[in-house]
Short mmCIF file of C-alpha atoms in Angstrom, two decimals:
data_model
loop_
_atom_site.label_atom_id
_atom_site.label_comp_id
_atom_site.label_asym_id
_atom_site.label_seq_id
_atom_site.Cartn_x
_atom_site.Cartn_y
_atom_site.Cartn_z
CA UNK B 1 -33.25 -4.89 26.54
CA UNK B 2 -29.54 -3.80 26.45
CA UNK B 3 -27.66 -3.77 23.30
CA UNK B 4 -24.23 -5.09 22.81
CA UNK B 5 -21.95 -3.47 25.03
CA UNK B 6 -18.56 -2.85 24.63
CA UNK B 7 -15.76 -1.34 26.86
CA UNK B 8 -13.77 0.61 26.93
CA UNK B 9 -14.83 3.02 24.19
CA UNK B 10 -11.54 4.51 23.97
CA UNK B 11 -8.26 3.00 24.93
CA UNK B 12 -4.67 4.39 24.58
CA UNK B 13 -1.81 2.21 24.89
CA UNK B 14 2.05 2.76 24.63
CA UNK B 15 3.69 0.42 22.11
CA UNK B 16 4.31 -2.90 23.72
CA UNK B 17 1.64 -2.91 26.37
CA UNK B 18 -1.53 -4.93 26.43
CA UNK B 19 -4.85 -4.23 25.27
CA UNK B 20 -8.04 -5.76 26.39
CA UNK B 21 -11.23 -5.04 24.86
CA UNK B 22 -14.58 -6.52 26.59
CA UNK B 23 -17.83 -7.38 25.17
CA UNK B 24 -21.26 -8.29 26.68
CA UNK B 25 -23.46 -9.61 24.02
CA UNK B 26 -27.23 -8.95 23.95
CA UNK B 27 -29.38 -10.68 26.47
CA UNK B 28 -30.23 -14.29 24.91
CA UNK B 29 -27.41 -14.26 22.46
CA UNK B 30 -24.97 -16.83 22.78
CA UNK B 31 -22.56 -16.18 19.87
CA UNK B 32 -19.94 -13.63 19.65
CA UNK B 33 -18.11 -11.75 16.85
CA UNK B 34 -15.29 -9.55 16.60
CA UNK B 35 -14.43 -7.10 13.68
CA UNK B 36 -11.67 -4.80 13.12
CA UNK B 37 -12.04 -1.61 11.18
CA UNK B 38 -8.83 -0.05 9.91
CA UNK B 39 -8.88 3.75 8.99
CA UNK B 40 -10.60 4.10 5.53
CA UNK B 41 -11.49 0.32 5.41
CA UNK B 42 -14.40 -1.78 6.05
CA UNK B 43 -14.72 -3.96 8.61
CA UNK B 44 -12.76 -7.27 8.63
CA UNK B 45 -13.91 -10.55 10.53
CA UNK B 46 -11.49 -11.51 13.15
CA UNK B 47 -12.98 -14.32 15.06
CA UNK B 48 -16.41 -15.97 15.93
CA UNK B 49 -16.93 -17.63 19.52
CA UNK B 50 -19.43 -19.56 21.57
CA UNK B 51 -19.44 -19.87 25.06
CA UNK B 52 -16.16 -21.49 26.04
CA UNK B 53 -15.56 -22.46 22.32
CA UNK B 54 -13.50 -20.50 19.19
CA UNK B 55 -15.68 -21.62 16.30
CA UNK B 56 -13.68 -19.93 13.70
CA UNK B 57 -10.57 -17.69 14.30
CA UNK B 58 -9.73 -17.71 10.50
CA UNK B 59 -9.41 -13.64 10.69
CA UNK B 60 -7.31 -13.47 13.52
CA UNK B 61 -3.63 -12.56 13.16
CA UNK B 62 -1.31 -15.10 14.04
CA UNK B 63 0.60 -13.63 17.01
CA UNK B 64 -0.46 -11.35 19.88
CA UNK B 65 -3.88 -11.49 19.31
CA UNK B 66 -6.17 -13.85 21.00
CA UNK B 67 -9.90 -14.26 22.09
CA UNK B 68 -12.14 -15.96 24.71
CA UNK B 69 -15.93 -16.00 25.56
CA UNK B 70 -15.99 -17.89 29.36
CA UNK B 71 -18.71 -19.49 30.52
CA UNK B 72 -19.31 -16.59 32.76
CA UNK B 73 -18.73 -12.92 32.26
CA UNK B 74 -17.80 -11.03 28.80
CA UNK B 75 -16.04 -12.14 25.57
CA UNK B 76 -12.44 -10.85 25.82
CA UNK B 77 -10.17 -9.65 22.86
CA UNK B 78 -6.59 -9.40 24.14
CA UNK B 79 -3.83 -8.09 22.08
CA UNK B 80 -0.27 -8.19 23.50
CA UNK B 81 2.61 -5.96 22.78
CA UNK B 82 0.83 -3.68 20.93
CA UNK B 83 2.06 -1.97 17.76
CA UNK B 84 1.31 1.44 15.86
CA UNK B 85 -0.55 -0.89 13.28
CA UNK B 86 -2.95 -2.32 16.04
CA UNK B 87 -4.74 1.11 15.94
CA UNK B 88 -8.28 0.65 14.94
CA UNK B 89 -11.72 0.45 15.85
CA UNK B 90 -12.67 -3.16 17.13
CA UNK B 91 -16.30 -3.93 17.11
CA UNK B 92 -18.13 -6.77 18.75
CA UNK B 93 -21.32 -8.28 17.57
CA UNK B 94 -23.68 -10.95 18.67
CA UNK B 95 -26.52 -13.23 17.44
CA UNK B 96 -28.95 -15.81 18.91
CA UNK B 97 -27.82 -17.83 15.65
CA UNK B 98 -31.17 -19.25 15.38
CA UNK B 99 -32.34 -19.95 11.62
CA UNK B 100 -34.89 -17.69 11.77
CA UNK B 101 -32.72 -14.74 12.64
CA UNK B 102 -31.51 -14.67 9.12
CA UNK B 103 -27.73 -14.65 10.75
CA UNK B 104 -28.53 -11.22 11.69
CA UNK B 105 -25.94 -9.98 14.01
CA UNK B 106 -26.03 -6.96 16.04
CA UNK B 107 -23.11 -4.66 16.70
CA UNK B 108 -21.46 -2.92 19.72
CA UNK B 109 -20.64 0.86 19.69
CA UNK B 110 -17.03 -0.43 19.17
CA UNK B 111 -13.86 0.39 21.15
CA UNK B 112 -11.24 2.65 19.58
CA UNK B 113 -7.63 1.38 20.21
CA UNK B 114 -4.86 4.11 19.90
CA UNK B 115 -1.19 3.03 20.09
CA UNK B 116 0.95 5.75 20.60
CA UNK V 1 -15.71 -17.85 -1.00
CA UNK V 2 -17.60 -14.55 -0.80
CA UNK V 3 -16.83 -11.06 -1.59
CA UNK V 4 -18.30 -7.43 -1.76
CA UNK V 5 -17.84 -4.81 -3.92
CA UNK V 6 -19.28 -1.30 -3.54
CA UNK V 7 -18.95 0.97 -6.30
CA UNK V 8 -17.78 4.58 -5.33
CA UNK V 9 -16.28 5.24 -1.86
CA UNK V 10 -17.94 8.64 -1.76
CA UNK V 11 -21.49 9.62 -2.95
CA UNK V 12 -22.74 13.03 -2.83
CA UNK V 13 -26.47 14.09 -3.62
CA UNK V 14 -28.63 17.10 -2.92
CA UNK V 15 -31.28 16.90 -0.10
CA UNK V 16 -34.36 15.61 -1.83
CA UNK V 17 -32.58 13.81 -4.38
CA UNK V 18 -32.72 10.07 -5.22
CA UNK V 19 -29.77 8.18 -3.38
CA UNK V 20 -28.63 5.11 -5.11
CA UNK V 21 -25.62 3.15 -3.59
CA UNK V 22 -24.02 0.56 -5.36
CA UNK V 23 -23.23 -3.17 -4.05
CA UNK V 24 -22.26 -6.12 -6.10
CA UNK V 25 -21.49 -9.60 -4.37
CA UNK V 26 -20.07 -12.87 -5.41
CA UNK V 27 -21.21 -15.79 -3.69
CA UNK V 28 -21.02 -19.68 -4.52
CA UNK V 29 -23.99 -20.34 -2.22
CA UNK V 30 -27.24 -18.86 -1.91
CA UNK V 31 -26.27 -15.30 -0.05
CA UNK V 32 -27.87 -13.50 2.74
CA UNK V 33 -27.14 -9.77 2.11
CA UNK V 34 -27.14 -6.67 4.39
CA UNK V 35 -26.70 -3.01 4.49
CA UNK V 36 -25.61 -1.35 7.79
CA UNK V 37 -24.94 2.53 8.38
CA UNK V 38 -22.24 3.79 10.64
CA UNK V 39 -22.29 7.42 11.77
CA UNK V 40 -19.11 8.88 12.71
CA UNK V 41 -17.61 7.08 16.02
CA UNK V 42 -20.61 4.78 16.43
CA UNK V 43 -21.05 1.16 15.58
CA UNK V 44 -23.09 -0.15 12.69
CA UNK V 45 -26.96 -0.29 12.74
CA UNK V 46 -28.76 -2.58 10.29
CA UNK V 47 -30.78 -0.81 7.76
CA UNK V 48 -31.98 -3.87 5.96
CA UNK V 49 -31.45 -7.55 4.95
CA UNK V 50 -32.33 -9.85 2.48
CA UNK V 51 -32.27 -13.69 3.23
CA UNK V 52 -35.02 -15.44 1.12
CA UNK V 53 -38.32 -14.49 -0.26
CA UNK V 54 -39.19 -11.07 -1.50
CA UNK V 55 -36.39 -9.58 -3.63
CA UNK V 56 -37.36 -6.06 -2.92
CA UNK V 57 -36.52 -5.24 0.79
CA UNK V 58 -37.66 -2.30 2.83
CA UNK V 59 -35.63 -1.07 5.94
CA UNK V 60 -35.70 1.71 8.16
CA UNK V 61 -35.36 5.16 7.42
CA UNK V 62 -37.02 4.97 3.91
CA UNK V 63 -34.27 3.03 2.64
CA UNK V 64 -34.89 0.03 0.49
CA UNK V 65 -32.55 -2.49 -1.57
CA UNK V 66 -33.55 -5.07 -4.41
CA UNK V 67 -31.74 -8.34 -4.78
CA UNK V 68 -31.24 -9.19 -8.27
CA UNK V 69 -29.61 -12.54 -8.58
CA UNK V 70 -28.96 -12.46 -12.28
CA UNK V 71 -26.82 -9.15 -11.77
CA UNK V 72 -25.40 -10.31 -8.40
CA UNK V 73 -26.36 -6.91 -7.04
CA UNK V 74 -27.96 -5.37 -3.89
CA UNK V 75 -28.27 -1.77 -4.48
CA UNK V 76 -29.61 0.50 -1.74
CA UNK V 77 -31.99 3.42 -2.70
CA UNK V 78 -33.89 6.04 -1.11
CA UNK V 79 -36.20 7.98 -3.16
CA UNK V 80 -35.35 11.65 -1.20
CA UNK V 81 -32.26 12.25 0.62
CA UNK V 82 -32.35 13.91 3.86
CA UNK V 83 -29.40 15.69 5.75
CA UNK V 84 -29.62 13.10 8.44
CA UNK V 85 -28.71 10.25 5.97
CA UNK V 86 -25.21 11.60 5.84
CA UNK V 87 -23.01 8.74 7.07
CA UNK V 88 -21.25 5.71 5.90
CA UNK V 89 -22.97 2.68 4.48
CA UNK V 90 -21.58 -0.97 4.31
CA UNK V 91 -22.82 -3.74 2.52
CA UNK V 92 -22.22 -7.14 3.85
CA UNK V 93 -22.72 -10.87 2.60
CA UNK V 94 -23.02 -14.31 4.39
CA UNK V 95 -24.61 -17.43 3.88
CA UNK V 96 -26.43 -20.10 5.94
CA UNK V 97 -24.08 -22.83 4.62
CA UNK V 98 -20.86 -24.37 5.47
CA UNK V 99 -18.06 -22.42 7.34
CA UNK V 100 -19.35 -19.02 6.72
CA UNK V 101 -22.37 -19.31 8.68
CA UNK V 102 -23.01 -15.62 10.30
CA UNK V 103 -19.47 -14.42 9.35
CA UNK V 104 -20.27 -11.12 7.71
CA UNK V 105 -18.11 -10.25 4.53
CA UNK V 106 -18.37 -6.54 4.23
CA UNK V 107 -17.58 -4.26 1.29
CA UNK V 108 -15.26 -0.83 1.91
CA UNK V 109 -18.29 1.30 2.58
CA UNK V 110 -19.53 4.34 0.69
CA UNK V 111 -19.75 7.65 2.42
CA UNK V 112 -22.87 9.55 1.54
CA UNK V 113 -22.97 13.52 1.74
CA UNK V 114 -25.83 15.37 1.44
CA UNK V 115 -25.66 18.91 0.40
CA UNK V 116 -28.37 21.27 1.27
#
């Protein structure tokens, strides 16, 4: 049973370009979360999605950031017109969301975005 | 609202010594508590979790943590440190109530160094 798969693992973008990060949840998981980890900081929640629905985007910056989880295919975190401050590790996580899971979520290996 | 405070951004112990990583939380509803470990340039791996029931929780790699409601603490311990324990450790809180379901709130992390 493959874990949460993220790609690319490393991405370099110039200022003003777009970054697209992909996440395939664990098999059987229908809930996806995106977190951002800035240097020397803990992870910050960005967005929580179910298939075709954004459940909670309270952690998403108001501009340039968007996320989707289509009916088919991976979840995508898109950052438009990237700036240096967007350089961070972006982690995707998934959960089955059953009550018995104790809300345990499983993390991917992360995507490291560097903006030059 | 929920929050997590990890006391000590860096902890150094000798190989074979006791490991104690501190975590205090704030939550207005019954919390679910987690400890994750992160090795350099990797994702987060779940060490252990507390949801309900027994307050002393045993995890992988010999780690355990005790939920103390009166002290709002969930400190992580290991009787004897091993060189391979050197990593960054994150405490996190969530609950099964209201809008915070499944959205983990992380502490800033504690980097553990193990000296030979």
